[in-house]
PDB file of C-alpha atoms in Angstrom:
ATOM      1  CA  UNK W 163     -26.836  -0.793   4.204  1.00 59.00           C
ATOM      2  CA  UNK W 164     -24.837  -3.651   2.090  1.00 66.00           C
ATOM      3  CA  UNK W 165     -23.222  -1.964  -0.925  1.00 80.00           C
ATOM      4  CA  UNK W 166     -23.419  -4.605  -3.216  1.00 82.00           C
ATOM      5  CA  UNK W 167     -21.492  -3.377  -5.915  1.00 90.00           C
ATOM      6  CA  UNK W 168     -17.933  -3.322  -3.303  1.00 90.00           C
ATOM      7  CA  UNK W 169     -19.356  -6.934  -2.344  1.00 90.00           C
ATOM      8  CA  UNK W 170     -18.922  -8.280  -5.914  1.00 92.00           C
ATOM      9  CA  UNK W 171     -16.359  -6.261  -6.319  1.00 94.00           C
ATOM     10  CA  UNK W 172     -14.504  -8.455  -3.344  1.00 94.00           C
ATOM     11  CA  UNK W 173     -16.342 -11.954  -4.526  1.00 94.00           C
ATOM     12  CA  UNK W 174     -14.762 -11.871  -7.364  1.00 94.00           C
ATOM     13  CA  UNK W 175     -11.043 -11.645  -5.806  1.00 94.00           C
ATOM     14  CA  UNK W 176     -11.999 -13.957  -3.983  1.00 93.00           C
ATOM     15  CA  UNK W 177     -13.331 -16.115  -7.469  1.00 92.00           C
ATOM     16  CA  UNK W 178     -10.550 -15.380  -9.268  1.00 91.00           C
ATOM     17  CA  UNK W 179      -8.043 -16.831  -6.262  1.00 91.00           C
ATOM     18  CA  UNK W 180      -9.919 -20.165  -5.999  1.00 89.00           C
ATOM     19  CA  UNK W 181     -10.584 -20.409 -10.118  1.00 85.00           C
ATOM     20  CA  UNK W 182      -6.381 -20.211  -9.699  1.00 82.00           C
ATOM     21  CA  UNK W 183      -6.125 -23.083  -7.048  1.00 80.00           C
ATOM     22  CA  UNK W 184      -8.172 -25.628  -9.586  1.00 79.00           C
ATOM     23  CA  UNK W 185      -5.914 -24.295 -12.479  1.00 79.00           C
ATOM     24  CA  UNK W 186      -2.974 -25.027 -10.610  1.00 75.00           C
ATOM     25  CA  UNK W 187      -4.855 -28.197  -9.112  1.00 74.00           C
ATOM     26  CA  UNK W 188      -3.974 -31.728 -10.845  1.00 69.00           C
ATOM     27  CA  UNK W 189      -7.484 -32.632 -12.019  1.00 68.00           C
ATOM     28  CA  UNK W 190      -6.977 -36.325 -10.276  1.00 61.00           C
ATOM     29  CA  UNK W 191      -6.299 -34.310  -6.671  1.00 57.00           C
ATOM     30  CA  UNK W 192      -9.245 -31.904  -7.717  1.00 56.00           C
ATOM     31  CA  UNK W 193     -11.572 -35.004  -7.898  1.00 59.00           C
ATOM     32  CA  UNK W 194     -10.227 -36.981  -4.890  1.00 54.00           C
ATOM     33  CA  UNK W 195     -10.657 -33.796  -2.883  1.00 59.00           C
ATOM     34  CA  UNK W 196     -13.435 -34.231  -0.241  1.00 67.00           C
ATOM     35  CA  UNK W 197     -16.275 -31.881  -1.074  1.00 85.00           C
ATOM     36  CA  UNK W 198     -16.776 -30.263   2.438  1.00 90.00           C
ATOM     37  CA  UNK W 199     -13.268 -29.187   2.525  1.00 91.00           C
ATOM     38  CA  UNK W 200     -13.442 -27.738  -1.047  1.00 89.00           C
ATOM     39  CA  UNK W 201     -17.107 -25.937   0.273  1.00 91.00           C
ATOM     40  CA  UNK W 202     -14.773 -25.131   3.520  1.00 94.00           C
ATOM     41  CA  UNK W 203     -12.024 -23.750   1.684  1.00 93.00           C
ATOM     42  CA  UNK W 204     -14.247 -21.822  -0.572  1.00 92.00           C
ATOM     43  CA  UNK W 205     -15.960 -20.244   1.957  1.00 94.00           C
ATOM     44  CA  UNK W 206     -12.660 -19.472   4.542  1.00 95.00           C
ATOM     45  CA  UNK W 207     -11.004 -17.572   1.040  1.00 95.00           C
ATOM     46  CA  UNK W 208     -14.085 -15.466   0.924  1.00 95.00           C
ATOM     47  CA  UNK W 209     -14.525 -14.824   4.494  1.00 94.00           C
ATOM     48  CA  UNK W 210     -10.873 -13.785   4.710  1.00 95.00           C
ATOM     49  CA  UNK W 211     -11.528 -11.242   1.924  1.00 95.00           C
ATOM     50  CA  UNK W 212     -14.334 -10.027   3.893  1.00 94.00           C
ATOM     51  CA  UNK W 213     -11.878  -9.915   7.025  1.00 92.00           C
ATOM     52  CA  UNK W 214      -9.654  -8.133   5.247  1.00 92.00           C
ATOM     53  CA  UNK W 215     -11.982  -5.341   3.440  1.00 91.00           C
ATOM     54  CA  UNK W 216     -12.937  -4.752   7.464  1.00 89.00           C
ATOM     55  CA  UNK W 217     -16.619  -5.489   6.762  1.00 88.00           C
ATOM     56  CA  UNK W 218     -17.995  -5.681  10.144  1.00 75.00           C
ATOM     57  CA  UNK W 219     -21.529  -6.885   9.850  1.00 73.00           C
ATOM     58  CA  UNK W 220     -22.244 -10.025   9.805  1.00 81.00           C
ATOM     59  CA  UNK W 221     -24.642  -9.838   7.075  1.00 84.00           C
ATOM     60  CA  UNK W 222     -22.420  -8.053   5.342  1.00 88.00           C
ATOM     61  CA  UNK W 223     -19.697 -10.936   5.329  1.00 88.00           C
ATOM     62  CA  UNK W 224     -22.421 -13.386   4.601  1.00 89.00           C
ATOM     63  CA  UNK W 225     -23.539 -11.626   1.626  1.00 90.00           C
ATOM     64  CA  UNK W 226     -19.870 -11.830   0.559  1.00 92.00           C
ATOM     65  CA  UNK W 227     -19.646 -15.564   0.763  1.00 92.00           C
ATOM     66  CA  UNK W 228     -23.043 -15.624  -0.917  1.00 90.00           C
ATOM     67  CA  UNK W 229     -21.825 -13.307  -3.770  1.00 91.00           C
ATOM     68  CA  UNK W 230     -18.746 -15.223  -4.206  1.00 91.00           C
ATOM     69  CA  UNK W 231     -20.509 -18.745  -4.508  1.00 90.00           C
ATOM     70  CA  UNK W 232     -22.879 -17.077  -6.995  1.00 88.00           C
ATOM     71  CA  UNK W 233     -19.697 -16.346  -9.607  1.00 90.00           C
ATOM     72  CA  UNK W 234     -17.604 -19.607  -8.523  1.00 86.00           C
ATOM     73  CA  UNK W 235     -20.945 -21.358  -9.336  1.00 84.00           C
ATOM     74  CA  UNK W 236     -21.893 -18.869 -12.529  1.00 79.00           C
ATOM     75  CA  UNK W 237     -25.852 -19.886 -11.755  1.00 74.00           C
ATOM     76  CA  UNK W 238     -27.689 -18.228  -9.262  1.00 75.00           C
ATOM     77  CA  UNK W 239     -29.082 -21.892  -7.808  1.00 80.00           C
ATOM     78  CA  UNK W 240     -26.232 -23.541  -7.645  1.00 82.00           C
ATOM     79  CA  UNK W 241     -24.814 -20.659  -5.752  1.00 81.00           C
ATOM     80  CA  UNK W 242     -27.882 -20.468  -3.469  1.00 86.00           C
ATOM     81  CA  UNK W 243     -27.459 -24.547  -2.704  1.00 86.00           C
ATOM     82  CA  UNK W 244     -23.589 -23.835  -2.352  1.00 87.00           C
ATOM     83  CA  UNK W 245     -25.053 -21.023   0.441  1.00 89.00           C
ATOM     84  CA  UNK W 246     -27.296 -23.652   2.018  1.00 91.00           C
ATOM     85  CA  UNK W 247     -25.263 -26.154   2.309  1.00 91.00           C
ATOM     86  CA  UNK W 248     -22.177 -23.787   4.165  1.00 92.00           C
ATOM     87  CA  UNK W 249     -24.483 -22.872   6.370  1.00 91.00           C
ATOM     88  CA  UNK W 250     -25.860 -26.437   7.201  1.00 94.00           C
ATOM     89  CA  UNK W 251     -22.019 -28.112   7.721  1.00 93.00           C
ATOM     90  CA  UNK W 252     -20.162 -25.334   9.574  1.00 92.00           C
ATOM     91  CA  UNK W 253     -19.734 -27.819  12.718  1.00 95.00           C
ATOM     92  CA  UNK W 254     -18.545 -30.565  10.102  1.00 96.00           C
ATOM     93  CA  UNK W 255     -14.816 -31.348  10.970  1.00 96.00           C
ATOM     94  CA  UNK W 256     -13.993 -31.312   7.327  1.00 94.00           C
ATOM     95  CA  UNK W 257     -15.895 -27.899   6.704  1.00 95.00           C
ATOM     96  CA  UNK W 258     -13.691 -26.648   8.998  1.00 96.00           C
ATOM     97  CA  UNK W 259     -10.150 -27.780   8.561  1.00 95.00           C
ATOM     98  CA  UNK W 260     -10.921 -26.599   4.450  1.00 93.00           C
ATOM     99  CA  UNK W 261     -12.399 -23.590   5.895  1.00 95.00           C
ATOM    100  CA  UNK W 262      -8.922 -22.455   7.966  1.00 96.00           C
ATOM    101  CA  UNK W 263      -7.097 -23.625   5.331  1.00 94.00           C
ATOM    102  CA  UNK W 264      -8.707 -21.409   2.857  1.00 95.00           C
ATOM    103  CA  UNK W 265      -8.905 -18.700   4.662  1.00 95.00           C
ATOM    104  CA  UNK W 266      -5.173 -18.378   5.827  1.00 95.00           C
ATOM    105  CA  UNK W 267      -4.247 -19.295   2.471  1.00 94.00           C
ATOM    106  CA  UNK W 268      -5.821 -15.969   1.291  1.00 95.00           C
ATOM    107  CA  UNK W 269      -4.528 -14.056   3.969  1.00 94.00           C
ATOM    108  CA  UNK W 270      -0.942 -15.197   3.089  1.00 94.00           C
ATOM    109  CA  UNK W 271      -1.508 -14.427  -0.369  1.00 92.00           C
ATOM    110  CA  UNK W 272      -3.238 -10.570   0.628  1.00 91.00           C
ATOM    111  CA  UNK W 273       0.211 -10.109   2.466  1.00 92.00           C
ATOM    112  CA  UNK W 274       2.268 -11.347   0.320  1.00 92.00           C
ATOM    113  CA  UNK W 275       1.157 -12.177  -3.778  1.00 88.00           C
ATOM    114  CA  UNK W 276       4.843 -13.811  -4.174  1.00 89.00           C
ATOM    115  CA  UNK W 277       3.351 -16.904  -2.500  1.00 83.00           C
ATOM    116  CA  UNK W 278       1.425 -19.373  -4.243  1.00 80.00           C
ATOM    117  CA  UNK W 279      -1.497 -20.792  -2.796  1.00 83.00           C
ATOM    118  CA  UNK W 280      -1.502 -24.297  -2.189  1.00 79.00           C
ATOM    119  CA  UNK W 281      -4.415 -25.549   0.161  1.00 82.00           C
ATOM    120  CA  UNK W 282      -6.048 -27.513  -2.245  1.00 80.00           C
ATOM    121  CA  UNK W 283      -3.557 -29.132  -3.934  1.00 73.00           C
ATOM    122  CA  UNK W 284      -2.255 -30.064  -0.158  1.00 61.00           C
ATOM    123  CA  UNK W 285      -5.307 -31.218   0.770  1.00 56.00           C
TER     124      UNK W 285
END
């Protein structure tokens, strides 16, 4: 059974890392950023939390990312279309490359909180 209270609980680490990355983010690089690698890297950060907090189902992981786009989002539909449209580009080669970027940027980060994330001010 998915414990949703540890799932938001881990969306919003994952939140609060991204919300960091557009703080520390020029806003012209921010806008010139292609949106499937932001959706990518967005959903790579919260799958690596998920990794991380050894949740083994895949529902369970899904739920995560589902969670997490729900408070990057702060409204429910947005967060739902965020959801959708994950789901629809996973194959897309920009997806992807956000998507490992974002997730081994967290994973640096959960081993180490001295480094500063940089993935989508690199992009």
């Amino acid at each position: 059974m998915v414990d949703f209270k540890k799932l938001e609980e881990l969306a919003r680490i994952g939140r609060d890392f991204v919300s960091l990355q557009f703080r520390l983010t020029p806003g012209e690089v921010t806008h010139s950023i292609d949106h499937l690698y932001v959706l990518g890297y967005c959903f790579g950060v919260l799958d690596a939390v998920g990794q991380r907090a050894q949740l083994q189902e895949s529902v369970e992981r899904l739920a995560l990312v589902a969670v997490g786009f729900f408070l990057l989002m702060s409204d429910d539909a947005k967060g739902a279309g965020m959801m959708r449209q994950a789901l629809n580009k996973q194959d897309d080669p920009r997806f992807m490359e956000g998507s490992l970027r974002g997730g081994n940027d967290m994973l640096a980060w959960l081993a180490d909180t001295t480094k500063v994330p940089n993935g989508l001010s690199a992009a």
